PDB file of N, CA and C in Angstrom:
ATOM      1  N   UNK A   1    -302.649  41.829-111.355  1.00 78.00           N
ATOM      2  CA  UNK A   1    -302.572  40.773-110.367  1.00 78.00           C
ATOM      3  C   UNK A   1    -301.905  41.306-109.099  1.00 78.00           C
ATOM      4  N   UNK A   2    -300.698  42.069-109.188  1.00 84.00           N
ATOM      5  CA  UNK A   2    -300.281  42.576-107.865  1.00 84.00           C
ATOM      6  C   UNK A   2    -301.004  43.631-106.967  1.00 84.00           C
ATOM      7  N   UNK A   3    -301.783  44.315-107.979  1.00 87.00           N
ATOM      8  CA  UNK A   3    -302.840  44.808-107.149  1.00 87.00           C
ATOM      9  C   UNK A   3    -304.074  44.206-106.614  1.00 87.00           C
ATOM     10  N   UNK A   4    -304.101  42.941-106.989  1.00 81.00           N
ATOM     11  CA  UNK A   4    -305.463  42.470-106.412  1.00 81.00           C
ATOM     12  C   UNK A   4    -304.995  41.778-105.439  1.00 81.00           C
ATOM     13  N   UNK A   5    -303.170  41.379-105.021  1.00 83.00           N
ATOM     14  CA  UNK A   5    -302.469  41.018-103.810  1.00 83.00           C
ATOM     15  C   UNK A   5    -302.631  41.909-102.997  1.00 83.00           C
ATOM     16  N   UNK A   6    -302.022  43.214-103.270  1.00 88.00           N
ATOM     17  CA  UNK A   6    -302.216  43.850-102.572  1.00 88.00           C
ATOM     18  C   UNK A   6    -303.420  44.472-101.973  1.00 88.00           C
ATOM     19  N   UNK A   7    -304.729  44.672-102.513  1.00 90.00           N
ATOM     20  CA  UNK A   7    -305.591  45.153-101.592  1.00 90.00           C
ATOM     21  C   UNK A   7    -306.565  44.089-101.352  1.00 90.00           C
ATOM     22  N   UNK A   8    -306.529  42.781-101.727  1.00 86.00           N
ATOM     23  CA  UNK A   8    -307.474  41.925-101.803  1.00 86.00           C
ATOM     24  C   UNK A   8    -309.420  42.332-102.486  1.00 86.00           C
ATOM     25  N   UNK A   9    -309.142  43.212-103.452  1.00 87.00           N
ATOM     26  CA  UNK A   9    -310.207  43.291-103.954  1.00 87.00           C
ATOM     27  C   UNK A   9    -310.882  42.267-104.219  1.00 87.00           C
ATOM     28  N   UNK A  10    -311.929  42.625-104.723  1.00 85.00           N
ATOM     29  CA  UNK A  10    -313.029  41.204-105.388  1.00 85.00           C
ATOM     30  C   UNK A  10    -312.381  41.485-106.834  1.00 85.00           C
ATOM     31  N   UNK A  11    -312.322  40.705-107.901  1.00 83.00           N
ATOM     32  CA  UNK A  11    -312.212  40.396-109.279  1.00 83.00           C
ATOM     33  C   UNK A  11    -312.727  41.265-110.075  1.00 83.00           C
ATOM     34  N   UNK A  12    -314.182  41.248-109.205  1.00 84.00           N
ATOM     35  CA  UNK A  12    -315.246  41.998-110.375  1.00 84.00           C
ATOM     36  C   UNK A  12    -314.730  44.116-109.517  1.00 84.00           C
ATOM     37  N   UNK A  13    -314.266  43.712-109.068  1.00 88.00           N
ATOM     38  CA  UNK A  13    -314.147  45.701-108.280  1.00 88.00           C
ATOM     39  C   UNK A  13    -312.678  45.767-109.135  1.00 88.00           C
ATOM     40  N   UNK A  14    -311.855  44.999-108.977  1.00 88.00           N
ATOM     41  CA  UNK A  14    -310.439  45.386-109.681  1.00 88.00           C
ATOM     42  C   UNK A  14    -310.898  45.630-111.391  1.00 88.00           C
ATOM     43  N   UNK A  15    -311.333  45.057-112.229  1.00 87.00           N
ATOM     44  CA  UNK A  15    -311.455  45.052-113.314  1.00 87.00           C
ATOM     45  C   UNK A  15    -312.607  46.377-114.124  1.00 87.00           C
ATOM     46  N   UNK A  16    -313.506  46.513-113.464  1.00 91.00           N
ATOM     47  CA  UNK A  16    -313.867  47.965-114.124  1.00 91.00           C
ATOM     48  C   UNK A  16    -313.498  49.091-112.740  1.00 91.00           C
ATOM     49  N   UNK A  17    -312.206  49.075-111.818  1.00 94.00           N
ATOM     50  CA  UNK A  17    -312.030  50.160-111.483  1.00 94.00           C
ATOM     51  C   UNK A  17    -311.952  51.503-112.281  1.00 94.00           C
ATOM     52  N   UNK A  18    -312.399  52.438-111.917  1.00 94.00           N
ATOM     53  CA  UNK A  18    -311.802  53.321-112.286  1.00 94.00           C
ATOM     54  C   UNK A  18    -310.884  54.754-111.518  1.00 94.00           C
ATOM     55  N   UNK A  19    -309.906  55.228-112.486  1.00 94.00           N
ATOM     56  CA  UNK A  19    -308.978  56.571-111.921  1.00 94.00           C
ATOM     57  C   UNK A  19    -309.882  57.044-111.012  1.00 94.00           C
ATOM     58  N   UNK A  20    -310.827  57.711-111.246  1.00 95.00           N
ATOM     59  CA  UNK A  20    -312.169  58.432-110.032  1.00 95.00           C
ATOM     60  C   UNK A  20    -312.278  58.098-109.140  1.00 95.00           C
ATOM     61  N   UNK A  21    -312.408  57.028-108.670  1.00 95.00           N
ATOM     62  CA  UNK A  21    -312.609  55.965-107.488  1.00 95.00           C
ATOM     63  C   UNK A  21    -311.319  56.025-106.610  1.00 95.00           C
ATOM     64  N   UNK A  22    -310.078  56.362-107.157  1.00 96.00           N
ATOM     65  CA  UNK A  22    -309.088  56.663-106.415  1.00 96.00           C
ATOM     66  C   UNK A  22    -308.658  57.714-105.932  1.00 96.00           C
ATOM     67  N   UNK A  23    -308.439  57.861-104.403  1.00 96.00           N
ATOM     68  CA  UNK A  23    -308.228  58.959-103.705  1.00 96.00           C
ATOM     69  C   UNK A  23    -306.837  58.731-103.062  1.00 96.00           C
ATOM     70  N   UNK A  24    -305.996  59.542-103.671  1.00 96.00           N
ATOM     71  CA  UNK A  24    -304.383  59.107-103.416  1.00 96.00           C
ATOM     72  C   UNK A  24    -304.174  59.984-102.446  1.00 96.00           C
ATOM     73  N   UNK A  25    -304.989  60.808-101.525  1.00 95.00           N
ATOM     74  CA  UNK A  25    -304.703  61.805-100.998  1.00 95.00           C
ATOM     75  C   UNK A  25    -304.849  60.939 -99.315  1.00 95.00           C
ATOM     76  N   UNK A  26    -306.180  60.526 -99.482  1.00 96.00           N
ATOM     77  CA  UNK A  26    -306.424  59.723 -98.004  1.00 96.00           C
ATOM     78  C   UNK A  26    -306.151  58.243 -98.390  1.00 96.00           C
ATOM     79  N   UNK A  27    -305.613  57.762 -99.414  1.00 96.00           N
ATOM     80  CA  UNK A  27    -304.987  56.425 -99.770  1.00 96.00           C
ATOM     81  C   UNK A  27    -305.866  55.506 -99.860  1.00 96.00           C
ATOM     82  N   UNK A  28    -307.333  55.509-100.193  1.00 96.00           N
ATOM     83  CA  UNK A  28    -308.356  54.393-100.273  1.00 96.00           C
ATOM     84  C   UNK A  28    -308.912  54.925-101.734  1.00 96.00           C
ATOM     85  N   UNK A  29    -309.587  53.081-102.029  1.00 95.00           N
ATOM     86  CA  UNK A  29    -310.453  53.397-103.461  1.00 95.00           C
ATOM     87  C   UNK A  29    -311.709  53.580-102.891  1.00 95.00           C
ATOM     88  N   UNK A  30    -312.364  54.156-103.539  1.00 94.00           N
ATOM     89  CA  UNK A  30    -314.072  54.316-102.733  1.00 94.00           C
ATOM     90  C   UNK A  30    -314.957  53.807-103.645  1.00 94.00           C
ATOM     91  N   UNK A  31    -316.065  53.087-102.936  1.00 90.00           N
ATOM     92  CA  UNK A  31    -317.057  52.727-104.085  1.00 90.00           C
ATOM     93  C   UNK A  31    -318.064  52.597-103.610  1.00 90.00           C
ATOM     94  N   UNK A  32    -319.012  53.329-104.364  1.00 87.00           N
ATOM     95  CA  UNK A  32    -320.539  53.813-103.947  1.00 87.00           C
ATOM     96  C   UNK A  32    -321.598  52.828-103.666  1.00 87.00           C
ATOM     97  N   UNK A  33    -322.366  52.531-103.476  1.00 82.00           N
ATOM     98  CA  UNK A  33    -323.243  51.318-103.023  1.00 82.00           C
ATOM     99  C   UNK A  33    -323.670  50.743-104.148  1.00 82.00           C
ATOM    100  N   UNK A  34    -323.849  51.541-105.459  1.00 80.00           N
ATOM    101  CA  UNK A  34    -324.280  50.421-106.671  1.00 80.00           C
ATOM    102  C   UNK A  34    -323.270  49.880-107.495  1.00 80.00           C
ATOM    103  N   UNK A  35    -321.856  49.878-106.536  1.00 80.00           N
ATOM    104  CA  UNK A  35    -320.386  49.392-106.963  1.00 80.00           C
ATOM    105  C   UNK A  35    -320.108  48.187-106.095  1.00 80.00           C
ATOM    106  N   UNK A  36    -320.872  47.915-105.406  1.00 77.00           N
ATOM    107  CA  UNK A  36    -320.248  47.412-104.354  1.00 77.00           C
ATOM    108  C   UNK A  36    -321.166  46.096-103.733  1.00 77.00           C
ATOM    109  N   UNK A  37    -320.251  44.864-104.082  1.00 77.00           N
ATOM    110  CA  UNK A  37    -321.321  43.276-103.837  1.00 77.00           C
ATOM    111  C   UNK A  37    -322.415  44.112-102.374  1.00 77.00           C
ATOM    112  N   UNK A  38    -321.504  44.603-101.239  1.00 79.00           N
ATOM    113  CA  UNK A  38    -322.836  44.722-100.062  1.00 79.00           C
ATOM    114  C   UNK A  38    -323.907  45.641-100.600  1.00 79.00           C
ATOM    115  N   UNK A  39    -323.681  46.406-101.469  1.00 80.00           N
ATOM    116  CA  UNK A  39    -324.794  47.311-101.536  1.00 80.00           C
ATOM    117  C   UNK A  39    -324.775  48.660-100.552  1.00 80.00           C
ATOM    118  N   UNK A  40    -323.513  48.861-100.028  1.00 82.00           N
ATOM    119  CA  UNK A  40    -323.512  49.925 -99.256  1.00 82.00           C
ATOM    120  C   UNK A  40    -321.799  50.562 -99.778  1.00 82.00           C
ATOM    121  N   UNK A  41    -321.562  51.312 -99.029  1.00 88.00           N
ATOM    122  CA  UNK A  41    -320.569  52.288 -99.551  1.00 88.00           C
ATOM    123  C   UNK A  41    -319.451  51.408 -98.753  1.00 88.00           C
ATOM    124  N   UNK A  42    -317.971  51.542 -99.489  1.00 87.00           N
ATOM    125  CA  UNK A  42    -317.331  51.102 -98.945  1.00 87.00           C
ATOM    126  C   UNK A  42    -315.608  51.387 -99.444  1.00 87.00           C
ATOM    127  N   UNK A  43    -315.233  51.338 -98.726  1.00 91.00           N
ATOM    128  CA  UNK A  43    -313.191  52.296 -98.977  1.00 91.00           C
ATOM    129  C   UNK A  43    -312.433  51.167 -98.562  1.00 91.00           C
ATOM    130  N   UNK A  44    -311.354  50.999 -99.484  1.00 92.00           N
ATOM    131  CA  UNK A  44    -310.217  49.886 -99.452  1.00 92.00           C
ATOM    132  C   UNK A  44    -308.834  50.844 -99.157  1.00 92.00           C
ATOM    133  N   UNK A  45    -308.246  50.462 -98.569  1.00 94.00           N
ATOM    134  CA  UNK A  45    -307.259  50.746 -98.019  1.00 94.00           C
ATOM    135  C   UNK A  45    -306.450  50.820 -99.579  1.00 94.00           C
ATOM    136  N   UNK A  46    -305.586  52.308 -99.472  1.00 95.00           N
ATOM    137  CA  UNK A  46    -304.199  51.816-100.505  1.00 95.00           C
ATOM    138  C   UNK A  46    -302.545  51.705-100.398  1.00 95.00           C
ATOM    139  N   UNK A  47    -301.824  50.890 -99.617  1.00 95.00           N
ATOM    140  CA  UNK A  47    -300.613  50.870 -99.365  1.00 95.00           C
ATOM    141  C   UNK A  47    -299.914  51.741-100.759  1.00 95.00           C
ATOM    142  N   UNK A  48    -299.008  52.188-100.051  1.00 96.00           N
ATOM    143  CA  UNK A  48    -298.254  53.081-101.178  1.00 96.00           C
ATOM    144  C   UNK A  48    -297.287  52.257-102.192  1.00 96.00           C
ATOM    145  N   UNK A  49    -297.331  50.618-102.127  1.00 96.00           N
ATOM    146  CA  UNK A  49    -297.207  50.194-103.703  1.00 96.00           C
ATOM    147  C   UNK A  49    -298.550  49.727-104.390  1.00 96.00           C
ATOM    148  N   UNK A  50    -299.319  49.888-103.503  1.00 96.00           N
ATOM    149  CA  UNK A  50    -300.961  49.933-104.352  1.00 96.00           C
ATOM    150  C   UNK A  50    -300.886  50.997-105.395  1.00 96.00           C
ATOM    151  N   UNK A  51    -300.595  52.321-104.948  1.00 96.00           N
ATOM    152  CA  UNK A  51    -300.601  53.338-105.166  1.00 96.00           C
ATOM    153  C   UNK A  51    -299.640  53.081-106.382  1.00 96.00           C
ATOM    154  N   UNK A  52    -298.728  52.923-106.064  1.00 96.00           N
ATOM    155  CA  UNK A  52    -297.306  52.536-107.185  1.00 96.00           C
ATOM    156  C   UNK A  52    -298.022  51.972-108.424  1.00 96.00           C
ATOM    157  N   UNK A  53    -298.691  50.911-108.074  1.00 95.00           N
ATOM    158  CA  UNK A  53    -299.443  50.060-109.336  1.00 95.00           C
ATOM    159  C   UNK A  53    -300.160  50.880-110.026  1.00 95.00           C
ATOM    160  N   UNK A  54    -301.058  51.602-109.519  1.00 95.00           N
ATOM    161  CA  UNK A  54    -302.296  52.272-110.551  1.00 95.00           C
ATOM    162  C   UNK A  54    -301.668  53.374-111.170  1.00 95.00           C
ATOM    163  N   UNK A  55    -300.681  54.407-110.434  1.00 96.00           N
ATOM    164  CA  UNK A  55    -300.134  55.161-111.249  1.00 96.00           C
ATOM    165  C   UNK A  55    -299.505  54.582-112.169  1.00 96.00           C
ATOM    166  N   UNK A  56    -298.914  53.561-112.705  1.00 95.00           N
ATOM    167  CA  UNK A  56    -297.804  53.357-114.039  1.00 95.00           C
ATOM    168  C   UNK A  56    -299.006  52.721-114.666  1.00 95.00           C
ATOM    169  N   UNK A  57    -299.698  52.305-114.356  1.00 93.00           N
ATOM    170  CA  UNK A  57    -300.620  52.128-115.748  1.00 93.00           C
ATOM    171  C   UNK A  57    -300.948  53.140-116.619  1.00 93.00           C
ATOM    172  N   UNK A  58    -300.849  52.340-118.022  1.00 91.00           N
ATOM    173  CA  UNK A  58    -300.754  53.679-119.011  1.00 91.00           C
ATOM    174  C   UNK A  58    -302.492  54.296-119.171  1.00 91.00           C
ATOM    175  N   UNK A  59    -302.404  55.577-119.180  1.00 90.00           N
ATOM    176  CA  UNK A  59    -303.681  56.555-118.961  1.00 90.00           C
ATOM    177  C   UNK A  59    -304.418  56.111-120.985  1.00 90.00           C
ATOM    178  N   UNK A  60    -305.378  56.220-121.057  1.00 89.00           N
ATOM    179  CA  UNK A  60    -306.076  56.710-122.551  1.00 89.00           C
ATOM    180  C   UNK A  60    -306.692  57.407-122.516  1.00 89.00           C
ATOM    181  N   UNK A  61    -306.670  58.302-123.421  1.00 90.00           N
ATOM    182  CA  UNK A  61    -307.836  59.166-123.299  1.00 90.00           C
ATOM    183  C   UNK A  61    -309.428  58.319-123.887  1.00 90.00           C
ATOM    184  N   UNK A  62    -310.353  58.796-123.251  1.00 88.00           N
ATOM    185  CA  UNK A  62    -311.677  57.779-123.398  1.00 88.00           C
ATOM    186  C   UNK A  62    -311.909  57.149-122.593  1.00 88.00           C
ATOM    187  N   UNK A  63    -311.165  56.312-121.990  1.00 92.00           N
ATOM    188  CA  UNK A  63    -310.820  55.315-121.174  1.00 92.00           C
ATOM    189  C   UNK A  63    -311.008  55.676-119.492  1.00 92.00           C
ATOM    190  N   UNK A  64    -312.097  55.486-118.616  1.00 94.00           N
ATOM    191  CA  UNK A  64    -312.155  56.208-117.188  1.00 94.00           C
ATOM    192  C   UNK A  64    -311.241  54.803-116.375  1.00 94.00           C
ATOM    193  N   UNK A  65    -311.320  53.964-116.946  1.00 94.00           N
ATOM    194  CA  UNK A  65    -310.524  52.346-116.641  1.00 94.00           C
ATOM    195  C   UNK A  65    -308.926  52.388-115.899  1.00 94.00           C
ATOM    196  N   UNK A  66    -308.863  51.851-115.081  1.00 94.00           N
ATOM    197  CA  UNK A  66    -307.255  51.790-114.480  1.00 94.00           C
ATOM    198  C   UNK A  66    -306.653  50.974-115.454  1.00 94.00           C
ATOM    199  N   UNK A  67    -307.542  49.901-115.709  1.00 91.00           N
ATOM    200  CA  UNK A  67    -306.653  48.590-115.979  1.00 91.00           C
ATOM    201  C   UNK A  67    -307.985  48.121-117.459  1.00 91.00           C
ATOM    202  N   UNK A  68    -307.670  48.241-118.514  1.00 90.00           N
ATOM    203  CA  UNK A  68    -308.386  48.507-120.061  1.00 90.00           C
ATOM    204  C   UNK A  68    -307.708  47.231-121.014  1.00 90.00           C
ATOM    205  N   UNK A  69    -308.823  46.866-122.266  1.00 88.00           N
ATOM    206  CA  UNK A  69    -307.723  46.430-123.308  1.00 88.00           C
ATOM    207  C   UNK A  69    -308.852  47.387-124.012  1.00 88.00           C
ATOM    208  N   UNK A  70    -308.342  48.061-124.962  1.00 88.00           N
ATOM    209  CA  UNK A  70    -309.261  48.826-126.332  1.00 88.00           C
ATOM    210  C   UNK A  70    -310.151  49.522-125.491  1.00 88.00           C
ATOM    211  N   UNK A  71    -309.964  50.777-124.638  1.00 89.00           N
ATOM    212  CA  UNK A  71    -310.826  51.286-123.751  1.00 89.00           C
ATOM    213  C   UNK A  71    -312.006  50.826-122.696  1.00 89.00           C
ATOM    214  N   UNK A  72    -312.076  49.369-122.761  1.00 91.00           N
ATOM    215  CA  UNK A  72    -312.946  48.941-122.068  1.00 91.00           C
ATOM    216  C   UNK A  72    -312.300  48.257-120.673  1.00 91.00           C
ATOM    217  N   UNK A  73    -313.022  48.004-119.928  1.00 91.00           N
ATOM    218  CA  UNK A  73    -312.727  46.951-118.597  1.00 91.00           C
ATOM    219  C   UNK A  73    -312.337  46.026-119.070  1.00 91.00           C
ATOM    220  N   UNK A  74    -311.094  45.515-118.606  1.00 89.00           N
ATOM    221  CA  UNK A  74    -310.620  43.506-118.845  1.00 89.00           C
ATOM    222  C   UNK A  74    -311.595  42.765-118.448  1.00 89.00           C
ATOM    223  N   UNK A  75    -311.670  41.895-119.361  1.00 91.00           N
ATOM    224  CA  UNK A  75    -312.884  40.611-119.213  1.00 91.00           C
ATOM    225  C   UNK A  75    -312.193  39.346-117.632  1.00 91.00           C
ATOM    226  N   UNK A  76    -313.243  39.016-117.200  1.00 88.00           N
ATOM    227  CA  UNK A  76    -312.426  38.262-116.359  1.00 88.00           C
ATOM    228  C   UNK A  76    -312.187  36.946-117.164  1.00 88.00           C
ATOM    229  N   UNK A  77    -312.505  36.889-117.977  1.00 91.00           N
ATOM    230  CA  UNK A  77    -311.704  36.333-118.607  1.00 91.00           C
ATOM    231  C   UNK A  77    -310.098  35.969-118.341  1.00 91.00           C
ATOM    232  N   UNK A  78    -309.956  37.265-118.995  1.00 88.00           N
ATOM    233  CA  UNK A  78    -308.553  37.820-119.272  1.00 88.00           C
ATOM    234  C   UNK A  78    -307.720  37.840-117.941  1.00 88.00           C
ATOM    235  N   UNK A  79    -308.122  38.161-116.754  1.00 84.00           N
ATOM    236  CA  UNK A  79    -307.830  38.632-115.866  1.00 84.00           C
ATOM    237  C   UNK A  79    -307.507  37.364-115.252  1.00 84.00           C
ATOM    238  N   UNK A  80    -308.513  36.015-115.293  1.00 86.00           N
ATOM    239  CA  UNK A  80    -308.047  34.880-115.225  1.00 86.00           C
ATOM    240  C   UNK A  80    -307.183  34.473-116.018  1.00 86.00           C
ATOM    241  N   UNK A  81    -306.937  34.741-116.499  1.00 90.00           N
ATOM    242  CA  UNK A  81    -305.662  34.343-117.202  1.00 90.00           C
ATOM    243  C   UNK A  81    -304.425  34.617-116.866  1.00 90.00           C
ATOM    244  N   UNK A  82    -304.497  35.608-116.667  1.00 86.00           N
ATOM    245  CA  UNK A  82    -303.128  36.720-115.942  1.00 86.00           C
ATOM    246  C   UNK A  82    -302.679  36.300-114.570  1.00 86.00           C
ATOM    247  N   UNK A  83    -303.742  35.760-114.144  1.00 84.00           N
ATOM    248  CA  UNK A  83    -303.809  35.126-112.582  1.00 84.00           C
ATOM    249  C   UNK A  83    -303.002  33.520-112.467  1.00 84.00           C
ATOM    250  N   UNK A  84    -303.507  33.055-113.565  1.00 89.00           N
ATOM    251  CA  UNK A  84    -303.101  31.713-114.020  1.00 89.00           C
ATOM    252  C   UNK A  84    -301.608  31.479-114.240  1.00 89.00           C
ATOM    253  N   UNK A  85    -301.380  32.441-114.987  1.00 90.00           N
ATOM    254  CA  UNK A  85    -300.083  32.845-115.413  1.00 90.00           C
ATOM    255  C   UNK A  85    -298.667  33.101-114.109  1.00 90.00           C
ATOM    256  N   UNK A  86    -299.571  34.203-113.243  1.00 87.00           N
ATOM    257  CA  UNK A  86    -298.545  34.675-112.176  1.00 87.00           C
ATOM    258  C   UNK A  86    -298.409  33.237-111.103  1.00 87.00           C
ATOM    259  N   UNK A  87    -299.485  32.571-110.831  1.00 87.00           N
ATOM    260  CA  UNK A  87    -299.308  31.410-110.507  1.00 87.00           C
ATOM    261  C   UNK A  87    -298.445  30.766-110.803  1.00 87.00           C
ATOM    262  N   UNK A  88    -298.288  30.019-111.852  1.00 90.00           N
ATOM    263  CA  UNK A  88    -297.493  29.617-112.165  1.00 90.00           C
ATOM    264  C   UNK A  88    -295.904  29.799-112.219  1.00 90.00           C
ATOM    265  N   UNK A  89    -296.136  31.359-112.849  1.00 90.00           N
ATOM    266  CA  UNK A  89    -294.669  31.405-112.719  1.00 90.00           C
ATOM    267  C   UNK A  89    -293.756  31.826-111.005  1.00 90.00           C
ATOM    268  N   UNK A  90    -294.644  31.918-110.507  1.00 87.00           N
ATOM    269  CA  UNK A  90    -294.184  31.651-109.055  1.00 87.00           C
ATOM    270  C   UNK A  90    -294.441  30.334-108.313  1.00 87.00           C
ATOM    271  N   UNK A  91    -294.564  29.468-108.968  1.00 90.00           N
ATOM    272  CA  UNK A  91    -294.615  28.076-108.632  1.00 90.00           C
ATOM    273  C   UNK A  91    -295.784  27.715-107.475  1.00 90.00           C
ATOM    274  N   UNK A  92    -296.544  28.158-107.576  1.00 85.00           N
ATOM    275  CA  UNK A  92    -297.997  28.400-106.502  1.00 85.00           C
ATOM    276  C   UNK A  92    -299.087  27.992-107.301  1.00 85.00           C
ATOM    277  N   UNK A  93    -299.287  26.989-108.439  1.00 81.00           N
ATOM    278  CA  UNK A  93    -300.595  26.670-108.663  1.00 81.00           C
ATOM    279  C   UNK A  93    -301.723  26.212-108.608  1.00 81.00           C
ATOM    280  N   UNK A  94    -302.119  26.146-107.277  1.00 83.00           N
ATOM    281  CA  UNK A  94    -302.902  25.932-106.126  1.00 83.00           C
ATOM    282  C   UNK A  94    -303.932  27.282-105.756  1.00 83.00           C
ATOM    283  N   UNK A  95    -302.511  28.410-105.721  1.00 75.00           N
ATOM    284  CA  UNK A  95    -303.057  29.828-104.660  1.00 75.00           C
ATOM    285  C   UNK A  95    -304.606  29.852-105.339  1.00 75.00           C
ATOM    286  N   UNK A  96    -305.492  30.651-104.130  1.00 74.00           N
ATOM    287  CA  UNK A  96    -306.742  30.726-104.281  1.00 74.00           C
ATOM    288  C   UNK A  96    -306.757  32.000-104.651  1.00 74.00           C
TER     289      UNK A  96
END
């Protein structure tokens, strides 16, 4: 969730990100045109607690996923949930 504050991704780009896609060197995620709702190529900016976030996530091996349950991408499901959650406990259950 704090990473999807912080770079304002779409739902569906945060959840099967993957490590690859991140370039910590020029600080953007990149994603190729068949990644990406426009259909064209496109780089998100990464503030250096963006950066903070994806590194402490724990690595698996198998797993190309930033953010996984059992090697796979989080369901948005799940992800709604987590969202639901931070809402709340910051007393914002409204935020869009």
């Amino acid at each position: 969730v704090l990473l999807y504050l912080e770079t304002a991704m779409r739902v569906t780009e945060l959840r099967v990100l993957r490590l690859e896609q991140c370039d910590f060197e020029r600080c953007v995620i990149e994603f190729e045109p068949d990644e990406h709702k426009s259909g064209t190529y496109a780089a998100i900016a990464l503030t250096d607690a963006a950066i903070d976030i994806i590194r402490r996530q724990p690595k698996v091996e198998g797993s190309p996923y930033v953010f996984h349950v059992d090697r796979q991408p989080v369901s948005e499901p799940w992800f709604r949930y987590q969202w639901e959650r931070a809402r709340d406990v910051a007393g914002c259950p409204d935020l869009q």
